[in-house]
PDB file of C-alpha atoms in Angstrom:
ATOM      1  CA  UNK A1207     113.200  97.591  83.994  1.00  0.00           C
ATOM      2  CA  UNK A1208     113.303  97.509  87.609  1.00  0.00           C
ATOM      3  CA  UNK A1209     109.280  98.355  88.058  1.00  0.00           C
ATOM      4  CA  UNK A1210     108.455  94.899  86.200  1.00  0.00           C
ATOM      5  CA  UNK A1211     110.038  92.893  88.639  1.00  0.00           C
ATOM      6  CA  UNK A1212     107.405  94.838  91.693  1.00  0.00           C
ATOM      7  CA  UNK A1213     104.491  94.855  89.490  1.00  0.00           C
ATOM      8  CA  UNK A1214     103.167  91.918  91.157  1.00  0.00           C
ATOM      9  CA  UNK A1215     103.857  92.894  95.368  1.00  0.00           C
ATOM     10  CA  UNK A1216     100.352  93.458  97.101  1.00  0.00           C
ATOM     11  CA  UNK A1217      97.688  90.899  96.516  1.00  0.00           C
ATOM     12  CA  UNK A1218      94.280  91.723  94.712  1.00  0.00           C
ATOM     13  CA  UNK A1219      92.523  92.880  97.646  1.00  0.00           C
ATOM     14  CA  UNK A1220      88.787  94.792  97.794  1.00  0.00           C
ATOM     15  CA  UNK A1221      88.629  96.000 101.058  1.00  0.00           C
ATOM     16  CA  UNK A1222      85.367  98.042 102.409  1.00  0.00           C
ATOM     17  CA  UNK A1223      85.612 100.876 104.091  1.00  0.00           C
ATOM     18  CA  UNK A1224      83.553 100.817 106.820  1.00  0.00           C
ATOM     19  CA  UNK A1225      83.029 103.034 110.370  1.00  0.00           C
ATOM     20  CA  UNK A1226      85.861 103.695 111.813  1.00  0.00           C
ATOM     21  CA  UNK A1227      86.215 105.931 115.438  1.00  0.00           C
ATOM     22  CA  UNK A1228      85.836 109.564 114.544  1.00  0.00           C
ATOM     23  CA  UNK A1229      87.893 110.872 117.101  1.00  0.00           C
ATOM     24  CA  UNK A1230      91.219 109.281 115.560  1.00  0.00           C
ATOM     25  CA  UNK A1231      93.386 112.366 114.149  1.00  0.00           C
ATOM     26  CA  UNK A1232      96.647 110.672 113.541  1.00  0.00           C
ATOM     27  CA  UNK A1233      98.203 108.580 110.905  1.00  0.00           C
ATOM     28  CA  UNK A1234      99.958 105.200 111.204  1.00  0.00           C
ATOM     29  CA  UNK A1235     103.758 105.586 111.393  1.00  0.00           C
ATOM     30  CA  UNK A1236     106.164 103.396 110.103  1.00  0.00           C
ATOM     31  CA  UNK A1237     109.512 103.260 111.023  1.00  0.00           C
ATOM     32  CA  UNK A1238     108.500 106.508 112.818  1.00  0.00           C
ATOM     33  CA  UNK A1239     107.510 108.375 109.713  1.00  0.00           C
ATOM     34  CA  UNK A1240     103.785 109.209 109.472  1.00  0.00           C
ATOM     35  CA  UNK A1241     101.864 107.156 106.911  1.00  0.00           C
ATOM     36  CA  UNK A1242     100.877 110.695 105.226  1.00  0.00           C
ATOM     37  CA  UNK A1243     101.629 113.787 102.747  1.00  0.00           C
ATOM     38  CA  UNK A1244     102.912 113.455  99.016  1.00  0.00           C
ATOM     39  CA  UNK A1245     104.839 110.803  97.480  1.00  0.00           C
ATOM     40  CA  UNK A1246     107.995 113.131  97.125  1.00  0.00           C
ATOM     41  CA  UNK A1247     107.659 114.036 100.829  1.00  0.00           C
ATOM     42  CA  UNK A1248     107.402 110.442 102.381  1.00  0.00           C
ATOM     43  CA  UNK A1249     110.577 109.151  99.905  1.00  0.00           C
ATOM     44  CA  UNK A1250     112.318 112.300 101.387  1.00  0.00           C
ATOM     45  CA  UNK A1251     111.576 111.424 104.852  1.00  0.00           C
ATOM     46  CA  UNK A1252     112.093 107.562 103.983  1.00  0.00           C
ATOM     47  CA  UNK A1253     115.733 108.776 102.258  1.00  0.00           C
ATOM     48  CA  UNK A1254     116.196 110.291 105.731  1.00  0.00           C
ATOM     49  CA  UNK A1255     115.594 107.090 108.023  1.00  0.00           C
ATOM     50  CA  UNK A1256     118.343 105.736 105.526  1.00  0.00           C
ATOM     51  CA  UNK A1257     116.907 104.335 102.879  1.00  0.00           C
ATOM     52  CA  UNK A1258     117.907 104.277  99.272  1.00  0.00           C
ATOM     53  CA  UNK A1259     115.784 105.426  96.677  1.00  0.00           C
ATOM     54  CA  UNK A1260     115.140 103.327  93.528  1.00  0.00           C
ATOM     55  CA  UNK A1261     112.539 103.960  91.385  1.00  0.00           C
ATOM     56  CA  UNK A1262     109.093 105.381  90.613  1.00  0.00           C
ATOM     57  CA  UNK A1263     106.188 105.135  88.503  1.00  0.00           C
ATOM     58  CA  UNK A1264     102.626 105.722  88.183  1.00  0.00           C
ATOM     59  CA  UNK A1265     102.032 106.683  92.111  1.00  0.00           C
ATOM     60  CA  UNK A1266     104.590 104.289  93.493  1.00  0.00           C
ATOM     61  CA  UNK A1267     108.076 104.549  94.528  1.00  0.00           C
ATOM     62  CA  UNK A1268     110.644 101.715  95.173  1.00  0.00           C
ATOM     63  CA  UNK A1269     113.399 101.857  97.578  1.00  0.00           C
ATOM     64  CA  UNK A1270     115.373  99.760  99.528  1.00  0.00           C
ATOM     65  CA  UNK A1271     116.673  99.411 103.420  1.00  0.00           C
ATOM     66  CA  UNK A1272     116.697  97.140 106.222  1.00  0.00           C
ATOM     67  CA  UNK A1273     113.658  96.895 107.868  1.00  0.00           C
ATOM     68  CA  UNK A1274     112.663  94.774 111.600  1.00  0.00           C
ATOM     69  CA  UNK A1275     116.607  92.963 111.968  1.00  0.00           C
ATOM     70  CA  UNK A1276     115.947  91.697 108.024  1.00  0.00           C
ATOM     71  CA  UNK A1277     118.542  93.132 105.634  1.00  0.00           C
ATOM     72  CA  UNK A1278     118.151  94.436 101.976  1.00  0.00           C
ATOM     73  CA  UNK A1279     113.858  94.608 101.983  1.00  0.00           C
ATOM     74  CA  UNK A1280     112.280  96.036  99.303  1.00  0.00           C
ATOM     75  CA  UNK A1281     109.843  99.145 100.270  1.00  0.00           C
ATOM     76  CA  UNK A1282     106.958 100.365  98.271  1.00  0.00           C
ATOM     77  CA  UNK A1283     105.175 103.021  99.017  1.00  0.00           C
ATOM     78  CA  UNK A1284     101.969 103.857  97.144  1.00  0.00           C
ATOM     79  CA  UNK A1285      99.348 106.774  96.684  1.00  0.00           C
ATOM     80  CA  UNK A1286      96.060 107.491  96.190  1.00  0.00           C
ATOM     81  CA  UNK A1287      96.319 107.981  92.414  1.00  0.00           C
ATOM     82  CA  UNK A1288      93.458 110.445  92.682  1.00  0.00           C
ATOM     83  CA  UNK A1289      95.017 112.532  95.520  1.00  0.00           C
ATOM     84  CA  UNK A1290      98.693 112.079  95.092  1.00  0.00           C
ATOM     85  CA  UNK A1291      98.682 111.317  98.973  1.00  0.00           C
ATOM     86  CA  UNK A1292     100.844 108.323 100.401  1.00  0.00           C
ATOM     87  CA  UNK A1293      98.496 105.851 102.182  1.00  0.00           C
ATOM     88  CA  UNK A1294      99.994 102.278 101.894  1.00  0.00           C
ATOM     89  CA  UNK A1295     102.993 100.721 102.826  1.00  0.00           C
ATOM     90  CA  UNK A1296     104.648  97.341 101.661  1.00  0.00           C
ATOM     91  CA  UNK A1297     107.544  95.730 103.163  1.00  0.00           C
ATOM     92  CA  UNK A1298     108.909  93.028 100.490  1.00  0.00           C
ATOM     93  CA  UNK A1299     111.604  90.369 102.492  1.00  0.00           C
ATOM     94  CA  UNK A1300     113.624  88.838 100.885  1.00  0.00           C
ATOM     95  CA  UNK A1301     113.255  86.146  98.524  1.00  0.00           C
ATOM     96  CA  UNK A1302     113.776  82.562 100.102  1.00  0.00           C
ATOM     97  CA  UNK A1303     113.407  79.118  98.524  1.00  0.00           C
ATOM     98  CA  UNK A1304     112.314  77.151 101.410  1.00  0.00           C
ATOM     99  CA  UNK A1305     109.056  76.759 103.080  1.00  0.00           C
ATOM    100  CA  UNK A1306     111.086  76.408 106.622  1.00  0.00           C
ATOM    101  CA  UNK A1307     112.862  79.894 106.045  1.00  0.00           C
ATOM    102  CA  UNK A1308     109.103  81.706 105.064  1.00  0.00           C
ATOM    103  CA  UNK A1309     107.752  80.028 107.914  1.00  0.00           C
ATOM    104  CA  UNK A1310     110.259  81.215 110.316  1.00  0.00           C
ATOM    105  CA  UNK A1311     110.464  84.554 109.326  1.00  0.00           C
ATOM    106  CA  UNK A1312     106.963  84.594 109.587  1.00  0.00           C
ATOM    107  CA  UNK A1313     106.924  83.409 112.850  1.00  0.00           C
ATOM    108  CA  UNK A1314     109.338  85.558 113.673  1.00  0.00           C
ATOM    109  CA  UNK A1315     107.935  88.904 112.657  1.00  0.00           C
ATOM    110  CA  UNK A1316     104.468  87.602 113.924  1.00  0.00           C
ATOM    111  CA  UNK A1317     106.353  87.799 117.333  1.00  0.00           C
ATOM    112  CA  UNK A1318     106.798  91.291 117.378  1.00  0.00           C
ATOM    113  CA  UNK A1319     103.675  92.187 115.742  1.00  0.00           C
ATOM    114  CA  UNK A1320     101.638  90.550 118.135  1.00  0.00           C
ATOM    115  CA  UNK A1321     103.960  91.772 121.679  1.00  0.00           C
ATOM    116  CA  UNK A1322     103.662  95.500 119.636  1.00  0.00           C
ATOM    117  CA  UNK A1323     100.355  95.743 118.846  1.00  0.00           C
ATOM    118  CA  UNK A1324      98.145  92.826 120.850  1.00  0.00           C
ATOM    119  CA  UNK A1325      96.608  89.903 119.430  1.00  0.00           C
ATOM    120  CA  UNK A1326      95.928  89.784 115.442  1.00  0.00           C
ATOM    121  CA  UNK A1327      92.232  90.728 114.557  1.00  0.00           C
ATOM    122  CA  UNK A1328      92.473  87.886 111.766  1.00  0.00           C
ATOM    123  CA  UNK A1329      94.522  84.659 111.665  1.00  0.00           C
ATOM    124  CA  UNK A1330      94.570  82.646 108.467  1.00  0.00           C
ATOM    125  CA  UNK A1331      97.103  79.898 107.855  1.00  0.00           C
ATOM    126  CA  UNK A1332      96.221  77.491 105.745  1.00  0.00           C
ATOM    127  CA  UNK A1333      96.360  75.014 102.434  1.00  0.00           C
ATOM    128  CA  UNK A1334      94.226  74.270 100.209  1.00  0.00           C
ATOM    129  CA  UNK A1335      93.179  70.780  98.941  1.00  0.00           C
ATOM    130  CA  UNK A1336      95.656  68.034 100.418  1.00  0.00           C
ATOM    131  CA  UNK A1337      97.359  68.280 103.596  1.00  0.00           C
ATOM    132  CA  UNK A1338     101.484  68.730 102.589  1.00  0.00           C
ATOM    133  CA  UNK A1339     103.490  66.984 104.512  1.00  0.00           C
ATOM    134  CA  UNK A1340     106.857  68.138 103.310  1.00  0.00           C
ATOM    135  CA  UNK A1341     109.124  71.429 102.562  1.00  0.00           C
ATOM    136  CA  UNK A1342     109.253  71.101  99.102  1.00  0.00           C
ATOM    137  CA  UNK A1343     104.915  69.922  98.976  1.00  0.00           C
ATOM    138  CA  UNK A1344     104.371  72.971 101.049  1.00  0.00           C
ATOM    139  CA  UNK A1345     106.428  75.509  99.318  1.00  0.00           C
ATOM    140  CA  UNK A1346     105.063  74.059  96.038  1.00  0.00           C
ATOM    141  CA  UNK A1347     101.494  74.990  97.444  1.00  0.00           C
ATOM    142  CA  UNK A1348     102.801  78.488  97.671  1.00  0.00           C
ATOM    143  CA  UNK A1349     104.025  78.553  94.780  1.00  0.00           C
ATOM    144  CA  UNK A1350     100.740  77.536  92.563  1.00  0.00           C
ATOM    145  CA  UNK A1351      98.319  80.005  94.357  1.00  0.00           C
ATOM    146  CA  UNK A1352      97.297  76.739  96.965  1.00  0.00           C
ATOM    147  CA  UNK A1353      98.350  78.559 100.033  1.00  0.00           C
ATOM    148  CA  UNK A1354      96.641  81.454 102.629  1.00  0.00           C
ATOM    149  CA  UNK A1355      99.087  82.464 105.011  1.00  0.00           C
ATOM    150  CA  UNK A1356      98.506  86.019 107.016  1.00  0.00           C
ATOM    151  CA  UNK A1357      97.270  87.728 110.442  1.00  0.00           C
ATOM    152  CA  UNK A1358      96.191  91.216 110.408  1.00  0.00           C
ATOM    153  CA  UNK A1359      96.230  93.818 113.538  1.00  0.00           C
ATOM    154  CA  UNK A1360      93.932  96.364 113.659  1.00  0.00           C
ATOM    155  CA  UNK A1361      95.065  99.971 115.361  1.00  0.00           C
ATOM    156  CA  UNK A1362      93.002 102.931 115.968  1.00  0.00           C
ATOM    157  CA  UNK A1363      95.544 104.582 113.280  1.00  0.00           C
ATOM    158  CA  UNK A1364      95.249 101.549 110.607  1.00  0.00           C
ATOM    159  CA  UNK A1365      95.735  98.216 110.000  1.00  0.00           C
ATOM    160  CA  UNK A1366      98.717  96.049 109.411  1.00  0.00           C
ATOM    161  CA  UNK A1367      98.924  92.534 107.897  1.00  0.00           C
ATOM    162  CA  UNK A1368     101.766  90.297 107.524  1.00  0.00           C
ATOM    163  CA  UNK A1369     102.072  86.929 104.885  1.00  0.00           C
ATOM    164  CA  UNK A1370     103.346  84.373 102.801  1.00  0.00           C
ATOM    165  CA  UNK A1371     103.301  85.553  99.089  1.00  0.00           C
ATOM    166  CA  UNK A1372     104.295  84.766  95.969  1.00  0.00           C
ATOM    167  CA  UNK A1373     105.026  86.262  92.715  1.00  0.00           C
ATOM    168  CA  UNK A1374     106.192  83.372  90.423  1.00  0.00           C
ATOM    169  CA  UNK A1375     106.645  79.891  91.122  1.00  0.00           C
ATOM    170  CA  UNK A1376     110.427  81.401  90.947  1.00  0.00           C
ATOM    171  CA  UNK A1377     109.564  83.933  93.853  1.00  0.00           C
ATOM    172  CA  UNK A1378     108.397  83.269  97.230  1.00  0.00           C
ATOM    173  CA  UNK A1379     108.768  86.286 100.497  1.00  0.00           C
ATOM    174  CA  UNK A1380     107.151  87.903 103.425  1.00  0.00           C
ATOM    175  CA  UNK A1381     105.448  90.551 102.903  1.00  0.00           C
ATOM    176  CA  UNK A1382     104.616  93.102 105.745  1.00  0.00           C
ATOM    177  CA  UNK A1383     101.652  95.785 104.319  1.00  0.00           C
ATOM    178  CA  UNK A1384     100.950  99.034 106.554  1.00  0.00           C
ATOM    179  CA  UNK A1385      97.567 100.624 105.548  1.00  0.00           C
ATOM    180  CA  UNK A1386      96.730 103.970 107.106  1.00  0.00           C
ATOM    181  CA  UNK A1387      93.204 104.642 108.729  1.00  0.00           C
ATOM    182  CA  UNK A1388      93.106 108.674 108.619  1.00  0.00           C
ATOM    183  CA  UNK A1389      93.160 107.985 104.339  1.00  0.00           C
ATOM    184  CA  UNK A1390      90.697 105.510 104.426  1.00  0.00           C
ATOM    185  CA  UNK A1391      88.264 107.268 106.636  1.00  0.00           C
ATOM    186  CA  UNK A1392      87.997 110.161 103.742  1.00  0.00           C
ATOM    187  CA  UNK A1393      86.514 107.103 101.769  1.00  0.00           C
ATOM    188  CA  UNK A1394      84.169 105.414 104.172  1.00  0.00           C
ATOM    189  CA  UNK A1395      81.066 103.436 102.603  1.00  0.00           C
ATOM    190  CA  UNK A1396      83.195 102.985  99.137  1.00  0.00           C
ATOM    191  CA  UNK A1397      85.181  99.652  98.230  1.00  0.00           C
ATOM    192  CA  UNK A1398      88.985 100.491  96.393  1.00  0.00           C
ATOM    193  CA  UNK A1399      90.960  98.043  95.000  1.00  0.00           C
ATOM    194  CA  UNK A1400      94.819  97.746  95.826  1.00  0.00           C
ATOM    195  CA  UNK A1401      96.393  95.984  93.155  1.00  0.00           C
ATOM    196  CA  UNK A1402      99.943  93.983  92.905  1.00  0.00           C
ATOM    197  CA  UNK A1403     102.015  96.486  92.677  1.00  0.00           C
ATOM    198  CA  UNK A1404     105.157  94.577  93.415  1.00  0.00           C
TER     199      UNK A1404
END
C-alpha cells in the first residue's frame, strides 16, 4: 500500500509555539501556492502547478512532481487533524545510496535556501560517537539513527528546515519541510507533535 512506504517522512518533532509578530497576515507559499485552506483545495492547487496526485489518508495526501531542479520528489502535505486545514509541507528527494550524493544535494539546496531567505536561524551537522572518516562509515551513521544533519530559516510567514533523513537502513534522502506561521500562531503557548508521516 503506497501510504506504508511514507509512514515514516517527518521526524518526531515537539515544537513550542511561542510569540510570534502579530502583525503577520499571510501564509508561507510554496511553489507559489499559499501554505493554507483544506486538504482538497491545496492538492487542487498542487494538481495545478503540475503535480500528480497519489494518495491520501488520515489528513495527508501524497503526490509527486519535480521540485527545486530535482526530478520525481515525493510531496506530502499534511493537516491539522482537528481543523482539516493544510499547515505543513514535506519535500521527500529522492532516495540515494551514498553519503557524497546526500551531502551534495544538501549542499546544494542549502545554497538556495540561504541566497532566498538569509542565513539559517539553526545549523546542525553532525555525528555522533566516532568521527567517520569514509562514505560508506558516514552513510552507515545515517543509517543507524548516529547522524544530525539540518539548518532551519525562520520567515515572518514560517519556518523552513532542510536535512539528512532516513527511513530504513535501506532508505536514505533530503528532506525539505515547509511549516506555516499564520497556523501555528492560532496555537501559541501549546506544544503539537508532528509525527513521521512519510
Amino acid at each position: 500500500m503506497i501510504m506504508s512506504k511514507f509512514v515514516v517522512f517527518f521526524a518526531l518533532m515537539v515544537i513550542t509555539l511561542t510569540s510570534y509578530a502579530q502583525s503577520d497576515s499571510e501564509h508561507l507559499n510554496f511553489k507559489g501556492v499559499p501554505i493554507d485552506g483544506t486538504l482538497g483545495e491545496f492538492v487542487s492547487k498542487m494538481e495545478s502547478a503540475g503535480f500528480k496526485y497519489l494518495a491520501e489518508q488520515d489528513g495527508i495526501a501524497i503526490l509527486q512532481g519535480d521540485f527545486a531542479g530535482f526530478k520525481g520528489c515525493t510531496i506530502v502535505v499534511a493537516t491539522l487533524k482537528s481543523t482539516n486545514i493544510v499547515n505543513t509541507i514535506g519535500v521527500m528527494f529522492s532516495e540515494q545510496n551514498d553519503w557524497a550524493s546526500l551531502e551534495n544535494s544538501y549542499g546544494h539546496l542549502k545554497s538556495m535556501l540561504t541566497e532566498k531567505y538569509g542565513e539559517p536561524l539553526e545549523c546542525v551537522e553532525k555525528f555522533q560517537g566516532y568521527d567517520p572518516q569514509t562514505d560508506s562509515q558516514k552513510l552507515n551513521k545515517l543509517k543507524f539513527d548516529e547522524c544530525t544533519w539540518y539548518t532551519t530559516y525562520s520567515t515572518p510567514k514560517g519556518d523552513i528546515q532542510l536535512s539528512i533523513d532516513n527511513q530504513s537502513v535501506m532508505s536514505c534522502f533530503v528532506a525539505l519541510r515547509y511549516f506555516d506561521r499564520l497556523i501555528q500562531k492560532q496555537l501559541e503557548h501549546r506544544q503539537w507533535k508532528i509525527y513521521k508521516i512519510l
